[in-house]
Coordinates of C-alpha atoms and ligand atoms in Angstrom, one line a residue:
M50 CA 96.7 209.6 87.3
S51 CA 96.2 213.3 86.6
S52 CA 94.1 215.8 87.8
N53 CA 94.5 216.4 84.3
S54 CA 92.2 214.7 81.2
V55 CA 93.0 212.7 78.0
L56 CA 91.0 213.5 74.9
V57 CA 90.5 210.5 72.6
T58 CA 89.7 211.2 69.0
G59 CA 87.3 207.7 68.5
G60 CA 87.2 207.3 71.1
A61 CA 82.8 206.4 70.3
G62 CA 84.6 203.5 67.2
Y63 CA 86.5 199.9 68.2
I64 CA 89.2 200.2 69.4
G65 CA 88.4 203.4 70.9
S66 CA 85.4 202.5 72.9
H67 CA 87.0 199.8 75.4
T68 CA 90.7 201.7 76.1
V69 CA 87.8 204.3 77.0
R70 CA 86.3 201.9 78.9
Q71 CA 89.3 200.8 80.7
L72 CA 90.5 204.4 81.3
G73 CA 87.0 205.2 83.0
E74 CA 88.0 201.9 85.4
A75 CA 91.7 203.7 86.5
G76 CA 89.8 206.6 88.2
E77 CA 91.2 208.8 84.5
R78 CA 89.0 212.4 83.6
V79 CA 88.5 211.7 80.2
V80 CA 86.9 213.1 76.8
T81 CA 86.1 211.6 73.7
L82 CA 86.0 213.5 70.3
D83 CA 83.9 212.0 67.7
N84 CA 82.2 213.0 64.2
L85 CA 80.6 209.8 64.4
S86 CA 80.9 208.2 61.0
K87 CA 81.2 205.3 62.0
G88 CA 81.7 205.2 66.0
F89 CA 78.5 205.4 68.1
R90 CA 77.7 207.3 71.5
E91 CA 76.9 204.5 73.2
A92 CA 79.9 203.0 72.5
V93 CA 82.0 205.9 75.0
L94 CA 80.8 204.6 78.5
H95 CA 82.7 207.4 80.6
G96 CA 83.2 210.5 80.7
D97 CA 82.5 213.7 78.3
F98 CA 81.5 213.6 75.1
V99 CA 82.1 216.2 72.4
E100 CA 80.2 215.4 68.7
G101 CA 83.2 216.7 65.6
D102 CA 85.7 216.6 63.2
T103 CA 89.6 216.4 65.1
S104 CA 89.6 218.0 61.5
D105 CA 87.9 221.6 63.3
R106 CA 90.4 223.9 65.2
E107 CA 88.4 226.4 66.7
L108 CA 87.1 223.0 68.4
V109 CA 89.3 220.5 68.8
S110 CA 91.7 223.9 70.1
R111 CA 88.5 224.6 73.1
V112 CA 87.9 221.3 74.1
L113 CA 92.4 221.1 75.3
R114 CA 92.7 223.8 76.7
E115 CA 87.9 223.3 78.7
H116 CA 89.5 220.2 79.9
K117 CA 92.8 221.1 80.7
V118 CA 94.4 217.9 78.1
D119 CA 97.7 216.5 78.6
T120 CA 97.5 213.7 76.7
V121 CA 95.6 212.9 74.1
I122 CA 94.5 209.4 72.4
H123 CA 94.8 209.9 68.1
F124 CA 92.2 207.1 66.7
A125 CA 90.1 208.4 65.1
A126 CA 90.5 207.3 60.9
H127 CA 89.3 205.9 58.1
T128 CA 91.0 202.6 57.8
I129 CA 89.7 200.6 55.4
V130 CA 92.7 199.4 52.7
P131 CA 90.8 198.4 49.3
E132 CA 88.7 201.5 50.1
S133 CA 91.9 203.8 50.6
V134 CA 92.7 202.3 47.5
E135 CA 90.3 204.3 45.5
D136 CA 89.5 207.6 47.4
P137 CA 93.4 208.0 48.7
L138 CA 92.8 211.2 49.2
K139 CA 90.3 210.6 50.9
Y140 CA 92.5 209.0 53.5
Y141 CA 95.4 211.2 53.1
R142 CA 92.9 214.6 54.6
N143 CA 91.0 212.1 57.2
N144 CA 94.0 210.9 58.8
T145 CA 97.6 212.8 57.7
C146 CA 95.9 216.0 57.0
A147 CA 93.9 216.0 60.5
T148 CA 95.8 214.6 62.4
R149 CA 98.3 217.9 61.1
N150 CA 95.7 220.0 62.3
L151 CA 95.5 218.8 66.1
L152 CA 99.2 217.9 66.4
E153 CA 99.7 222.3 65.8
C154 CA 96.5 222.4 68.4
C155 CA 98.6 219.9 70.7
V156 CA 101.4 222.7 70.6
D157 CA 99.3 225.3 71.4
A158 CA 98.0 223.9 73.6
G159 CA 101.1 222.4 75.6
V160 CA 99.8 219.1 76.0
K161 CA 102.9 216.6 76.5
H162 CA 101.8 213.6 75.6
F163 CA 100.5 212.0 72.2
V164 CA 99.4 208.2 72.4
F165 CA 99.2 206.7 68.5
S166 CA 97.1 204.5 66.0
S167 CA 99.4 203.5 64.2
T168 CA 99.6 200.2 61.5
A169 CA 101.8 196.9 60.8
A170 CA 100.5 198.3 57.6
V171 CA 103.6 200.7 57.9
Y172 CA 105.6 197.3 56.8
G173 CA 103.7 196.6 53.8
I174 CA 105.3 192.7 52.7
P175 CA 107.8 192.6 54.5
D176 CA 111.1 190.1 54.2
D177 CA 110.5 188.2 56.8
V178 CA 107.7 187.2 58.1
Q179 CA 108.1 188.7 61.9
C180 CA 108.2 192.7 61.6
W181 CA 110.8 194.2 64.3
E182 CA 109.9 197.6 65.2
D183 CA 113.4 198.7 63.4
T184 CA 111.6 196.5 59.8
P185 CA 112.7 198.7 57.0
T186 CA 109.1 200.7 56.4
S187 CA 107.1 200.3 53.2
P188 CA 104.2 200.6 53.0
I189 CA 101.7 198.9 49.7
N190 CA 98.3 200.7 49.7
P191 CA 96.9 204.9 50.8
Y192 CA 96.0 203.7 54.6
G193 CA 99.4 202.6 55.3
M194 CA 100.9 205.8 53.8
S195 CA 98.6 208.1 55.4
K196 CA 100.2 207.1 58.8
L197 CA 103.5 206.4 58.1
M198 CA 103.2 210.1 57.0
T199 CA 102.5 211.2 60.5
E200 CA 104.7 208.7 62.3
H201 CA 107.3 211.0 60.7
M202 CA 105.5 214.1 61.7
L203 CA 105.5 212.8 64.5
R204 CA 109.0 212.3 65.4
D205 CA 110.2 215.9 63.8
L206 CA 107.8 217.9 66.0
G207 CA 109.2 215.0 69.0
A208 CA 112.6 216.8 67.9
A209 CA 110.8 220.7 67.7
S210 CA 109.0 220.7 71.2
D211 CA 108.5 219.1 73.6
L212 CA 105.5 217.1 72.4
R213 CA 106.9 213.2 74.2
F214 CA 104.5 210.2 72.4
V215 CA 104.0 206.4 72.0
I216 CA 102.9 205.3 68.3
L217 CA 101.8 202.1 68.6
R218 CA 101.7 199.1 65.6
Y219 CA 98.3 197.8 65.8
F220 CA 98.5 193.4 63.9
N221 CA 95.0 192.6 63.8
V222 CA 92.8 193.5 65.7
A223 CA 90.4 191.0 67.1
G224 CA 87.8 190.3 69.4
C225 CA 84.7 192.3 72.0
D226 CA 84.5 193.6 75.6
P227 CA 84.9 190.0 78.0
E228 CA 81.6 191.5 79.5
G229 CA 79.5 191.9 75.6
R230 CA 79.3 195.9 77.4
I231 CA 80.9 197.1 74.1
G232 CA 81.8 195.2 70.8
Q233 CA 82.3 196.5 67.0
S234 CA 79.4 197.6 65.3
T235 CA 81.1 199.1 62.0
P236 CA 79.3 198.0 59.1
G237 CA 80.3 196.7 55.8
A238 CA 83.5 195.0 57.9
T239 CA 86.0 193.0 56.6
L240 CA 88.3 191.9 58.5
L241 CA 88.4 187.7 59.3
M242 CA 87.0 187.5 62.6
K243 CA 84.3 190.3 62.2
V244 CA 83.0 189.0 58.8
A245 CA 83.8 184.9 60.1
A246 CA 81.6 185.7 63.7
E247 CA 78.5 187.6 61.3
Q248 CA 78.7 184.7 58.9
A249 CA 78.6 182.2 61.6
M250 CA 74.8 184.7 62.9
G251 CA 73.7 184.0 58.5
K252 CA 73.9 187.7 58.4
R253 CA 76.7 187.1 55.5
D254 CA 75.5 184.4 52.9
A255 CA 79.2 183.1 53.4
L256 CA 82.1 183.4 54.5
Y257 CA 85.4 183.5 52.0
I258 CA 88.7 181.9 52.1
F259 CA 91.0 185.0 50.4
G260 CA 93.7 182.4 49.0
T261 CA 94.8 179.3 49.6
D262 CA 98.1 179.0 48.0
Y263 CA 100.1 180.4 50.3
P264 CA 103.6 179.0 51.9
T265 CA 102.4 178.4 55.0
P266 CA 102.0 175.1 56.2
D267 CA 97.7 175.0 55.4
G268 CA 98.7 176.8 52.4
T269 CA 96.2 180.0 53.6
G270 CA 97.2 183.1 55.4
V271 CA 98.8 184.2 58.9
R272 CA 98.2 186.7 61.2
D273 CA 98.5 188.3 65.0
Y274 CA 95.4 188.3 66.2
I275 CA 95.4 190.2 69.4
H276 CA 92.5 191.0 71.0
V277 CA 90.2 194.7 71.7
E278 CA 91.1 193.9 75.8
D279 CA 94.7 193.5 75.9
L280 CA 95.4 196.6 73.0
A281 CA 93.2 198.8 74.9
A282 CA 95.1 198.2 77.6
A283 CA 98.4 199.0 76.1
H284 CA 97.2 202.9 75.3
L285 CA 96.7 203.0 78.9
N286 CA 101.0 202.3 80.1
A287 CA 101.4 204.4 77.5
I288 CA 99.9 206.7 79.0
D289 CA 101.5 206.2 82.5
Y290 CA 104.7 205.9 80.8
L291 CA 105.0 209.1 79.5
R292 CA 103.3 210.3 82.1
G293 CA 106.5 208.3 84.5
G294 CA 108.5 210.6 81.8
G295 CA 110.1 208.2 79.2
E296 CA 111.4 208.8 75.8
S297 CA 108.7 208.9 73.0
Q298 CA 108.2 205.4 71.0
I299 CA 107.2 203.4 69.0
L300 CA 106.3 200.1 69.3
N301 CA 105.0 196.7 68.1
C302 CA 101.4 195.5 69.5
G303 CA 100.9 191.5 68.6
Y304 CA 101.7 188.1 70.4
G305 CA 104.3 187.6 68.4
H306 CA 102.9 184.2 67.0
G307 CA 100.2 183.2 64.4
Y308 CA 96.7 181.5 63.3
S309 CA 95.8 181.1 59.8
V310 CA 92.3 181.9 58.3
R311 CA 91.3 178.1 58.1
E312 CA 92.7 177.8 62.0
V313 CA 90.6 181.4 63.1
I314 CA 87.2 179.4 60.9
D315 CA 88.4 176.4 62.6
M316 CA 87.8 178.3 66.3
V317 CA 84.2 180.0 65.1
Q318 CA 83.1 176.8 64.1
K319 CA 84.2 175.0 67.5
V320 CA 82.6 177.9 69.7
H321 CA 79.6 178.4 67.7
G322 CA 79.0 175.0 67.5
S323 CA 78.5 174.4 64.2
P324 CA 79.9 174.7 61.1
L325 CA 80.4 178.2 58.3
N326 CA 79.7 178.0 54.8
V327 CA 82.9 178.6 53.5
I328 CA 84.0 179.2 49.9
E329 CA 87.2 179.2 48.6
E330 CA 88.8 182.1 46.7
G331 CA 91.8 182.9 45.0
R332 CA 94.5 186.1 46.9
R333 CA 93.1 189.4 47.6
A334 CA 95.3 191.6 46.2
G335 CA 98.0 193.2 48.7
D336 CA 98.1 190.0 51.4
P337 CA 101.3 189.0 51.9
P338 CA 101.4 185.6 53.4
A339 CA 102.1 185.8 57.3
L340 CA 103.1 188.5 58.8
I341 CA 103.2 188.6 62.7
A342 CA 105.2 191.7 65.5
G343 CA 108.3 191.2 66.8
A344 CA 106.2 192.0 70.3
T345 CA 108.9 191.2 72.4
K346 CA 109.8 195.6 73.2
V347 CA 106.2 196.3 74.0
R348 CA 106.7 194.8 76.6
E349 CA 110.0 195.8 78.3
V350 CA 109.6 198.8 77.2
L351 CA 105.5 199.7 79.0
G352 CA 105.5 196.5 81.3
W353 CA 102.1 195.1 79.1
Q354 CA 101.5 192.3 80.4
P355 CA 98.6 190.8 77.7
K356 CA 96.0 188.0 79.5
Y357 CA 94.0 187.2 76.5
D358 CA 95.9 186.0 74.7
D359 CA 93.8 183.8 74.4
L360 CA 91.8 183.0 69.6
E361 CA 88.7 181.0 72.0
E362 CA 88.2 183.8 73.9
I363 CA 88.3 186.1 71.5
A364 CA 86.0 183.7 69.3
R365 CA 83.5 183.2 71.9
S366 CA 83.2 187.4 72.5
S367 CA 83.2 188.4 68.9
L368 CA 80.7 185.9 68.5
A369 CA 78.7 186.4 71.7
W370 CA 78.3 190.0 70.1
E371 CA 77.6 189.2 67.5
R372 CA 74.6 187.7 68.8
K373 CA 73.8 190.6 70.6
L374 CA 73.6 193.1 67.9
L375 CA 71.8 190.3 66.0
E376 CA 68.9 190.2 69.1
R377 CA 69.1 194.4 69.3
S378 CA 68.2 194.4 65.5
R379 CA 64.8 192.2 65.1
Ligands
UD1_1021 C1 94.3 194.2 59.1 C2 94.1 195.6 59.1 C3 95.6 196.7 59.2 C4 97.3 195.7 59.1 C5 96.8 194.1 59.0 C6 98.1 194.1 60.1 C7 92.3 196.7 59.2 C8 91.4 197.2 58.0 N1 93.5 196.5 58.9 O1 94.5 194.1 58.0 O2 95.6 197.8 58.3 O3 98.3 196.4 58.3 O4 95.9 193.4 59.8 O5 98.4 191.9 60.4 O6 92.9 196.7 60.5 N2 90.9 186.8 55.2 C9 89.5 185.9 54.9 N3 88.8 186.3 54.4 C10 88.1 187.8 54.8 C11 88.1 188.6 55.2 C12 89.9 188.1 55.5 O7 90.4 185.2 54.4 O8 86.5 187.1 54.3 C13 92.1 186.7 55.5 C14 93.1 187.9 54.6 O9 92.7 187.9 53.1 C15 93.4 187.7 55.7 C16 93.3 187.3 57.2 O10 92.2 186.7 56.7 O11 94.9 186.3 55.2 C17 93.6 188.8 57.6 O12 92.5 189.9 56.8 P1 91.5 191.2 57.5 O13 91.3 190.9 58.9 O14 91.7 191.7 56.8 O15 93.3 191.5 58.0 P2 94.5 193.0 57.2 O16 94.4 192.2 55.4 O17 96.0 191.7 57.8

């Protein structure tokens, strides 16, 4: 633990809010900066809150100074892949240019450690199902490219300054706080587990399977679903690692094994106790057949020890949160 503060950008969002909660439980001083474009003020359960944007130079510099920030965890970003294809400049503005501003403020304020939310989307459609950190990067959409550009900025800045960083490349994040205090509330979500939970609660008429003719065991896409609690914990491990003097790293975040779309749906149906309305559709453009994290380095380097590598718990917490949202809206 440190007497300095951790700045969490996007701390009112899905992964950010789970991380802020865990930082609070660990006794860290935290300040969240979020423009509330997608996040929720009530999801920030710990520390100070500042409403604003990472592109606001004056504001960011003031927050870094007033809160004596030595470490930044940067979640704030747009994350919807199809939207990034339709409006690429929105993604480069927010995910790349605003991050450039944030980094400049960090250098000026003497911030030492930076943890960055990157994505498996930097790999594009890889030759092998399993991606390792040295698998060539080749994003196939502006979302992935906007994140990869930030990775490059960090690499170059790390070489030119004292800033050390951990880049975490997330695979498929799913699940919610097991105690149901916070969850995924993003409107218009596209992620499979969230969509399945919404269908179970009757918020959607149907759940569409995008492609049943992939070269996978049951013909549907396979992904490495990581529980948001384990992913949040990796950020705390990354902070400890950097404060302990660790050198800059790029690390995949996943479990190293995957489930198909049908397996996910079967689990949601089992936990929910009744069938979903499932409709088979054609493939969604840009979806790789299977994507699994090569996930040994994050364990070795950070000492990360996942606790929720359990699809049933991921489905249970997702359904419980969706039920809560439904009850609140009534
Ligand atoms: C997500 C991430 C992406 C990351 C990738 C890593 C977001 C918005 N996307 O994308 O950044 O690179 O994980 O693996 O965070 N599916 C359906 N029906 C649905 C929704 C999804 O069949 O209604 C299928 C998809 O075709 C895919 C699987 O479910 O096979 C997962 O899709 P999704 O949850 O959208 O995540 P990714 O596209 O993998």
